[in-house]
Amino acid sequence: MAANGGRLGSSCRMFLGPNTVETMTGLRLTTLLTVSAAALTLAACGSAEVASPGEGDFGGGTGGGGGGGQNPPPPGTPASDCPTGFANVGLIANNTLRVCQLPQQISGALTVPLRAGTIYSISGRTEVGTDRGLDPNAPIPGSSQGILTIEPGVRIFASGGSDYLIVNRGSQIFAEGTATQPIVFTSRQNVEGTTGENSHGQWGGLVIAGRAPQANCQLTAPVTCTGTVEGTSAFYGGNTPADNSGRIRYVQIRYSGFEISSGNELQGLTLAGVGSGTTIDHVQVHNSSDDGIEIFGGNVNLRHLVITGADDDGLDTDTGWRGGAQFGIVTQRPPNATSRSAAFEFSAAPASIPLASRYVSQPKIANFTLVGRNSPTNAHTVAHFDTGTDATVINSVFTNVAGSASACLDIADADTETSLPTFTSVYMSCGISYRPGSSAARSEAVFTAGTGNTPTGASTLTAPTGTSLNNQVLTFINGANETAVTPANAPAVYPFFTATTYIGAVQNASDTWWQGWTCGLTSGANC
């Protein structure tokens, strides 16, 4: 089968014996990257989920795919070489892994294959394609398209803040892991085993730029609307709401985020002008030094998000995002000298444009559980909405750690109160419901204008034994108080949503969508 994968044929079968491979997410990278030959057989079968790469359709192009005929090395020893298209840059993890570096410019089709004794790296700004412009029917002359495919179980690391991966407009990424073989983007320190609960900001992150509408230049004709992605010089935006940048499924992004300059940061995952044709499903961002996920404009929809330990915001939306997100767990780290902000920070910049003319953000949120910071002051909130963002939040839980002085909700300005965000079937339980000060009255007015909401009261969230992160006990499984809330009809609010009979991210202890492919949320599943 071609290395970039076609549909899984019925003749492709394998047997994994009981001692073949240990559970991948429960071990440090130095152990879990010693992959058996049987696992490689599975990778060679390809992914049953992989479809045509879309625009440009390179078909069966293999790029650097496949193992290049390599005989799998014995467990615990490095591969002898790298696949075609990758640079051999030495060994890591006590010389147990061969480091194969991606090219900084990826044009055409490139597959990153799962191979025994192999780990991959990026160095500097690593680009998939070059910017092809905002019009898919008139690409920039001389620009190139890239299609990057990453096989399940692959690990990719970077060494510093200026190392990041960006998928440019008109190109695509297909990073599709599985529930038992997630794809992991991480730092060199994590591979070397030196990261801890408070490690963050060790490399740049993953950036995807698309051609969907955004607000930064809304007063010009949409077809000429281009913005620059925060933390990069890459362009994003256009007039293609259903733009397709590929698929990201069962992926972890660890220890990322980097401040290029004041107010100009890379996040764990940055989605800029990404269209609704793109799939983002089962993604964890762990210990980003800035936001976990930040969405700038676009119409992308997301499902099954886990954001743990972000030093700034968990999910940050800006510049006119008009998509939806359902099923999400956001757990905030305790505040330290640099930590700030909220589990949700939703904005609708640019605020310089009068609200009536502003292309405001319209995020649609369902079935999230937010566990805010254990903060000694009210400088932090669980959810913060500003600059006229017109959010719709249903079937969700806002809470924080017992004893925290942070508030649950802040409707920060009059423009946002005028936009009147909608809260329906939201259970809110913090020691302080609304951030004290000038915004408290409008926060209460907006929240209580909704239906089925519970603004105060003790939470009875429960958690599996041993669930902890960043030195605080985290709880996100519904208890009696949350179960008593009647959920709204989610698909009637936004067709992308799935109907549920409960509020919050997780119905009960039997609802384990967040287990297996994540790290840091269950005992033994270390990041």
Short mmCIF file of C-alpha atoms in Angstrom, two decimals, residues 177-503:
data_model
loop_
_atom_site.label_atom_id
_atom_site.label_comp_id
_atom_site.label_asym_id
_atom_site.label_seq_id
_atom_site.Cartn_x
_atom_site.Cartn_y
_atom_site.Cartn_z
CA GLY A 177 -3.95 9.29 15.19
CA THR A 178 -6.20 6.79 16.94
CA ALA A 179 -7.56 6.39 20.46
CA THR A 180 -4.67 4.04 21.28
CA GLN A 181 -2.01 5.61 19.04
CA PRO A 182 -2.29 9.40 19.28
CA ILE A 183 0.11 11.63 17.38
CA VAL A 184 2.22 13.67 19.79
CA PHE A 185 3.88 17.05 19.12
CA THR A 186 6.19 17.88 22.01
CA SER A 187 9.47 19.37 23.18
CA ARG A 188 13.02 18.06 23.23
CA GLN A 189 12.96 18.24 27.03
CA ASN A 190 9.91 15.98 27.14
CA VAL A 191 11.64 13.40 24.95
CA GLU A 192 14.69 13.57 27.21
CA GLY A 193 12.51 13.08 30.29
CA THR A 194 13.21 16.43 32.00
CA THR A 195 9.74 18.03 31.90
CA GLY A 196 7.57 18.42 34.98
CA GLU A 197 4.09 19.62 35.92
CA ASN A 198 5.10 23.28 35.51
CA SER A 199 7.08 22.95 32.28
CA HIS A 200 5.78 25.01 29.37
CA GLY A 201 6.86 27.27 26.51
CA GLN A 202 9.55 24.91 25.21
CA TRP A 203 8.73 25.20 21.49
CA GLY A 204 6.42 27.17 19.21
CA GLY A 205 3.33 25.09 18.40
CA LEU A 206 1.09 24.20 15.47
CA VAL A 207 -0.43 26.92 13.24
CA ILE A 208 -3.05 26.39 10.51
CA ALA A 209 -3.92 29.26 8.18
CA GLY A 210 -7.00 29.11 5.97
CA ARG A 211 -9.16 31.14 3.59
CA ALA A 212 -12.33 31.60 5.65
CA PRO A 213 -13.61 35.10 6.57
CA GLN A 214 -12.16 37.06 9.48
CA ALA A 215 -12.60 40.51 10.96
CA ASN A 216 -9.26 42.31 10.82
CA CYS A 217 -9.93 43.97 7.48
CA GLN A 218 -13.69 43.72 7.35
CA LEU A 219 -14.25 47.17 5.84
CA THR A 220 -12.64 46.08 2.58
CA ALA A 221 -14.30 43.68 0.19
CA PRO A 222 -14.16 40.16 1.72
CA VAL A 223 -12.37 38.77 -1.29
CA THR A 224 -9.36 40.99 -0.53
CA CYS A 225 -9.39 40.48 3.25
CA THR A 226 -6.06 39.16 4.52
CA GLY A 227 -4.64 39.27 8.05
CA THR A 228 -1.36 38.20 9.62
CA VAL A 229 -1.31 35.26 12.04
CA GLU A 230 -0.19 36.20 15.54
CA GLY A 231 3.38 35.12 16.24
CA THR A 232 4.20 34.67 12.54
CA SER A 233 4.38 36.60 9.26
CA ALA A 234 1.91 34.18 7.66
CA PHE A 235 -1.30 35.42 6.06
CA TYR A 236 -4.81 34.14 6.67
CA GLY A 237 -8.40 34.89 5.65
CA GLY A 238 -10.48 35.06 2.51
CA ASN A 239 -14.06 34.47 1.45
CA THR A 240 -14.30 30.67 1.54
CA PRO A 241 -16.24 29.70 4.69
CA ALA A 242 -16.03 25.96 3.91
CA ASP A 243 -12.27 26.00 3.23
CA ASN A 244 -10.59 22.66 3.99
CA SER A 245 -7.17 22.63 5.66
CA GLY A 246 -7.24 18.88 6.36
CA ARG A 247 -7.90 16.78 9.46
CA ILE A 248 -6.45 16.80 12.97
CA ARG A 249 -7.67 13.83 15.03
CA TYR A 250 -6.33 12.17 18.18
CA VAL A 251 -3.44 14.58 18.58
CA GLN A 252 -1.56 15.86 21.63
CA ILE A 253 0.37 19.15 21.63
CA ARG A 254 2.59 19.40 24.71
CA TYR A 255 4.74 22.14 26.33
CA SER A 256 4.34 24.65 23.50
CA GLY A 257 3.61 28.36 23.20
CA PHE A 258 6.16 31.13 22.95
CA GLU A 259 6.11 34.90 23.28
CA ILE A 260 7.74 36.39 20.20
CA SER A 261 7.20 39.90 21.61
CA SER A 262 4.78 41.52 24.05
CA GLY A 263 1.23 40.60 22.96
CA ASN A 264 2.55 38.56 20.02
CA GLU A 265 2.56 34.90 20.96
CA LEU A 266 2.43 31.43 19.53
CA GLN A 267 -0.15 29.14 21.16
CA GLY A 268 -0.44 25.39 21.41
CA LEU A 269 -2.81 25.26 18.41
CA THR A 270 -3.55 28.38 16.37
CA LEU A 271 -6.45 28.24 13.89
CA ALA A 272 -6.48 31.35 11.69
CA GLY A 273 -9.20 31.76 9.07
CA VAL A 274 -9.75 27.99 9.09
CA GLY A 275 -12.89 26.86 7.28
CA SER A 276 -15.67 24.46 8.17
CA GLY A 277 -14.35 21.85 5.73
CA THR A 278 -11.52 21.20 8.20
CA THR A 279 -11.85 18.50 10.87
CA ILE A 280 -10.58 19.16 14.42
CA ASP A 281 -11.58 16.28 16.70
CA HIS A 282 -9.96 14.72 19.79
CA VAL A 283 -7.19 17.24 20.39
CA GLN A 284 -5.35 17.88 23.65
CA VAL A 285 -3.12 20.88 24.33
CA HIS A 286 -1.09 20.45 27.50
CA ASN A 287 0.90 23.16 29.32
CA SER A 288 1.02 25.87 26.67
CA SER A 289 2.82 28.97 27.87
CA ASP A 290 0.16 31.13 26.23
CA ASP A 291 -3.31 29.97 25.15
CA GLY A 292 -4.15 26.33 24.67
CA ILE A 293 -6.14 26.89 21.47
CA GLU A 294 -6.68 30.30 19.89
CA ILE A 295 -9.08 30.76 16.98
CA PHE A 296 -8.78 33.84 14.77
CA GLY A 297 -11.84 34.19 12.55
CA GLY A 298 -12.93 31.42 10.25
CA ASN A 299 -15.78 28.93 10.49
CA VAL A 300 -14.04 25.81 11.75
CA ASN A 301 -15.96 23.45 14.04
CA LEU A 302 -14.30 21.39 16.78
CA ARG A 303 -15.17 18.37 18.92
CA HIS A 304 -13.63 16.56 21.91
CA LEU A 305 -11.10 19.09 23.16
CA VAL A 306 -8.94 18.72 26.26
CA ILE A 307 -6.94 21.78 27.34
CA THR A 308 -4.83 21.26 30.43
CA GLY A 309 -2.51 23.64 32.24
CA ALA A 310 -2.46 26.63 29.84
CA ASP A 311 -0.57 29.54 31.35
CA ASP A 312 -2.91 32.06 29.71
CA ASP A 313 -6.36 31.21 28.37
CA GLY A 314 -7.64 27.72 27.66
CA LEU A 315 -9.79 28.47 24.58
CA ASP A 316 -9.34 31.99 23.18
CA THR A 317 -11.44 33.23 20.25
CA ASP A 318 -10.99 36.43 18.28
CA THR A 319 -11.44 38.31 14.98
CA GLY A 320 -14.82 36.95 14.04
CA TRP A 321 -14.80 33.20 14.63
CA ARG A 322 -18.22 31.87 13.62
CA GLY A 323 -18.05 28.16 14.30
CA GLY A 324 -18.90 25.72 17.05
CA ALA A 325 -17.19 23.52 19.61
CA GLN A 326 -18.77 20.62 21.49
CA PHE A 327 -17.42 18.34 24.23
CA GLY A 328 -14.51 20.01 25.95
CA ILE A 329 -12.61 19.84 29.22
CA VAL A 330 -10.54 22.87 30.24
CA THR A 331 -8.52 22.72 33.44
CA GLN A 332 -6.46 25.76 34.44
CA ARG A 333 -3.14 25.61 36.27
CA PRO A 334 -2.77 27.38 39.65
CA PRO A 335 -1.60 31.00 39.20
CA ASN A 336 2.09 31.76 39.41
CA ALA A 337 4.20 34.80 38.60
CA THR A 338 3.15 34.79 34.96
CA SER A 339 -0.20 33.00 34.76
CA ARG A 340 -3.34 34.99 34.04
CA SER A 341 -6.68 34.98 32.29
CA ALA A 342 -9.46 32.44 31.87
CA ALA A 343 -10.60 29.04 30.67
CA PHE A 344 -12.64 30.91 28.02
CA GLU A 345 -11.64 34.31 26.67
CA PHE A 346 -13.94 35.31 23.83
CA SER A 347 -13.32 38.55 21.94
CA ALA A 348 -14.60 40.21 18.77
CA ALA A 349 -11.84 42.62 17.76
CA PRO A 350 -11.35 45.12 16.25
CA ALA A 351 -13.11 47.16 18.92
CA SER A 352 -12.26 50.39 17.08
CA ILE A 353 -15.14 49.71 14.68
CA PRO A 354 -18.63 50.67 15.98
CA LEU A 355 -20.47 47.62 17.25
CA ALA A 356 -23.28 47.95 14.70
CA SER A 357 -20.71 47.59 11.89
CA ARG A 358 -18.40 45.11 13.58
CA TYR A 359 -17.95 41.58 12.24
CA VAL A 360 -18.33 40.15 15.73
CA SER A 361 -17.32 36.69 16.82
CA GLN A 362 -20.25 34.30 17.16
CA PRO A 363 -18.86 31.22 18.94
CA LYS A 364 -21.26 28.36 19.58
CA ILE A 365 -20.33 26.22 22.61
CA ALA A 366 -21.96 23.04 23.95
CA ASN A 367 -21.05 20.47 26.60
CA PHE A 368 -17.93 22.03 28.05
CA THR A 369 -16.72 21.66 31.61
CA LEU A 370 -14.43 24.46 32.76
CA VAL A 371 -12.40 24.07 35.96
CA GLY A 372 -10.91 27.49 36.72
CA ARG A 373 -7.75 28.49 38.54
CA ASN A 374 -7.20 28.02 42.25
CA SER A 375 -6.54 31.74 42.61
CA PRO A 376 -6.04 33.79 45.78
CA THR A 377 -7.44 36.91 44.04
CA ASN A 378 -10.32 37.82 41.74
CA ALA A 379 -7.91 38.79 38.96
CA HIS A 380 -8.87 35.58 37.17
CA THR A 381 -12.24 34.40 35.89
CA VAL A 382 -13.43 31.08 34.58
CA ALA A 383 -15.11 32.69 31.53
CA HIS A 384 -14.42 36.17 30.14
CA PHE A 385 -16.35 37.77 27.25
CA ASP A 386 -15.51 41.17 25.73
CA THR A 387 -15.54 43.54 22.71
CA GLY A 388 -19.07 42.61 21.69
CA THR A 389 -18.61 38.88 21.23
CA ASP A 390 -21.99 37.27 20.60
CA ALA A 391 -21.48 33.86 22.16
CA THR A 392 -23.99 31.06 22.58
CA VAL A 393 -23.17 28.67 25.44
CA ILE A 394 -25.42 25.69 26.23
CA ASN A 395 -25.29 22.54 28.34
CA SER A 396 -22.05 23.49 30.10
CA VAL A 397 -20.51 23.68 33.57
CA PHE A 398 -18.39 26.57 34.90
CA THR A 399 -16.67 25.87 38.22
CA ASN A 400 -13.38 26.22 40.04
CA VAL A 401 -11.44 24.68 42.86
CA ALA A 402 -12.96 25.03 46.32
CA GLY A 403 -11.55 28.10 48.08
CA SER A 404 -10.54 29.90 44.91
CA ALA A 405 -11.24 33.65 44.83
CA SER A 406 -11.67 33.73 41.05
CA ALA A 407 -15.17 34.41 39.71
CA CYS A 408 -17.13 32.28 37.28
CA LEU A 409 -18.19 34.93 34.74
CA ASP A 410 -17.15 38.36 33.46
CA ILE A 411 -19.14 40.22 30.79
CA ALA A 412 -16.41 42.80 30.55
CA ASP A 413 -17.91 45.70 28.59
CA ALA A 414 -21.10 47.38 27.44
CA ASP A 415 -20.65 46.23 23.83
CA THR A 416 -20.80 42.61 24.95
CA GLU A 417 -23.88 43.26 27.05
CA THR A 418 -25.49 44.84 23.99
CA SER A 419 -24.63 41.78 21.87
CA LEU A 420 -26.30 39.75 24.66
CA PRO A 421 -24.47 36.42 24.73
CA THR A 422 -26.91 33.55 25.29
CA PHE A 423 -26.53 31.10 28.17
CA THR A 424 -28.89 28.11 28.27
CA SER A 425 -28.73 25.17 30.68
CA VAL A 426 -25.42 26.29 32.14
CA TYR A 427 -24.53 25.24 35.69
CA MET A 428 -22.21 27.77 37.33
CA SER A 429 -20.61 27.09 40.69
CA CYS A 430 -17.85 29.34 42.02
CA GLY A 431 -17.34 31.01 45.36
CA ILE A 432 -17.91 34.28 43.46
CA SER A 433 -20.39 34.03 40.60
CA TYR A 434 -19.63 37.34 38.86
CA ARG A 435 -16.33 39.20 38.80
CA PRO A 436 -16.53 42.03 41.36
CA GLY A 437 -16.47 45.60 40.11
CA SER A 438 -18.14 47.50 37.32
CA SER A 439 -18.92 44.39 35.26
CA ALA A 440 -20.69 42.44 38.01
CA ALA A 441 -24.18 43.85 37.36
CA ARG A 442 -24.06 43.32 33.60
CA SER A 443 -22.59 39.84 34.04
CA GLU A 444 -25.51 38.89 36.25
CA ALA A 445 -28.04 40.53 33.91
CA VAL A 446 -26.74 38.65 30.86
CA PHE A 447 -26.51 35.29 32.60
CA THR A 448 -29.91 35.42 34.26
CA ALA A 449 -31.53 36.49 30.98
CA GLY A 450 -30.92 32.95 29.74
CA THR A 451 -33.04 29.90 30.48
CA GLY A 452 -32.37 26.84 32.60
CA ASN A 453 -29.25 28.33 34.19
CA THR A 454 -28.08 27.80 37.76
CA PRO A 455 -25.90 30.74 38.80
CA THR A 456 -24.98 29.70 42.34
CA GLY A 457 -24.75 26.62 44.51
CA ALA A 458 -22.25 23.97 45.46
CA SER A 459 -20.98 21.76 42.67
CA THR A 460 -21.06 18.00 43.14
CA LEU A 461 -18.71 17.13 40.33
CA THR A 462 -16.84 13.91 41.00
CA ALA A 463 -13.69 12.44 39.51
CA PRO A 464 -11.94 9.09 39.16
CA THR A 465 -9.55 8.23 41.99
CA GLY A 466 -6.11 9.69 41.39
CA THR A 467 -7.15 12.27 38.82
CA SER A 468 -4.90 15.28 39.32
CA LEU A 469 -2.91 17.86 37.39
CA ASN A 470 -0.69 20.75 38.38
CA ASN A 471 -1.04 20.08 42.10
CA GLN A 472 -4.80 20.58 42.25
CA VAL A 473 -7.58 18.04 42.37
CA LEU A 474 -9.65 18.36 39.21
CA THR A 475 -13.27 17.37 38.95
CA PHE A 476 -15.26 17.25 35.77
CA ILE A 477 -17.68 14.31 35.91
CA ASN A 478 -21.28 15.25 36.64
CA GLY A 479 -22.76 14.82 40.09
CA ALA A 480 -26.30 15.27 41.36
CA ASN A 481 -26.52 19.06 40.96
CA GLU A 482 -25.35 19.02 37.36
CA THR A 483 -27.52 16.04 36.51
CA ALA A 484 -30.56 17.96 37.74
CA VAL A 485 -30.14 20.58 34.99
CA THR A 486 -32.32 19.91 31.93
CA PRO A 487 -30.17 20.06 28.78
CA ALA A 488 -31.11 22.17 25.79
CA ASN A 489 -31.73 20.68 22.35
CA ALA A 490 -28.23 21.16 20.97
CA PRO A 491 -28.85 20.49 17.23
CA ALA A 492 -31.68 23.05 17.27
CA VAL A 493 -29.15 25.63 18.46
CA TYR A 494 -26.45 24.72 15.94
CA PRO A 495 -26.71 21.83 13.44
CA PHE A 496 -23.11 20.75 14.04
CA PHE A 497 -23.97 19.80 17.61
CA THR A 498 -24.94 16.30 18.74
CA ALA A 499 -27.97 15.88 21.02
CA THR A 500 -27.17 14.91 24.62
CA THR A 501 -29.21 14.03 27.69
CA TYR A 502 -26.77 15.78 30.04
CA ILE A 503 -24.81 18.98 30.54
#
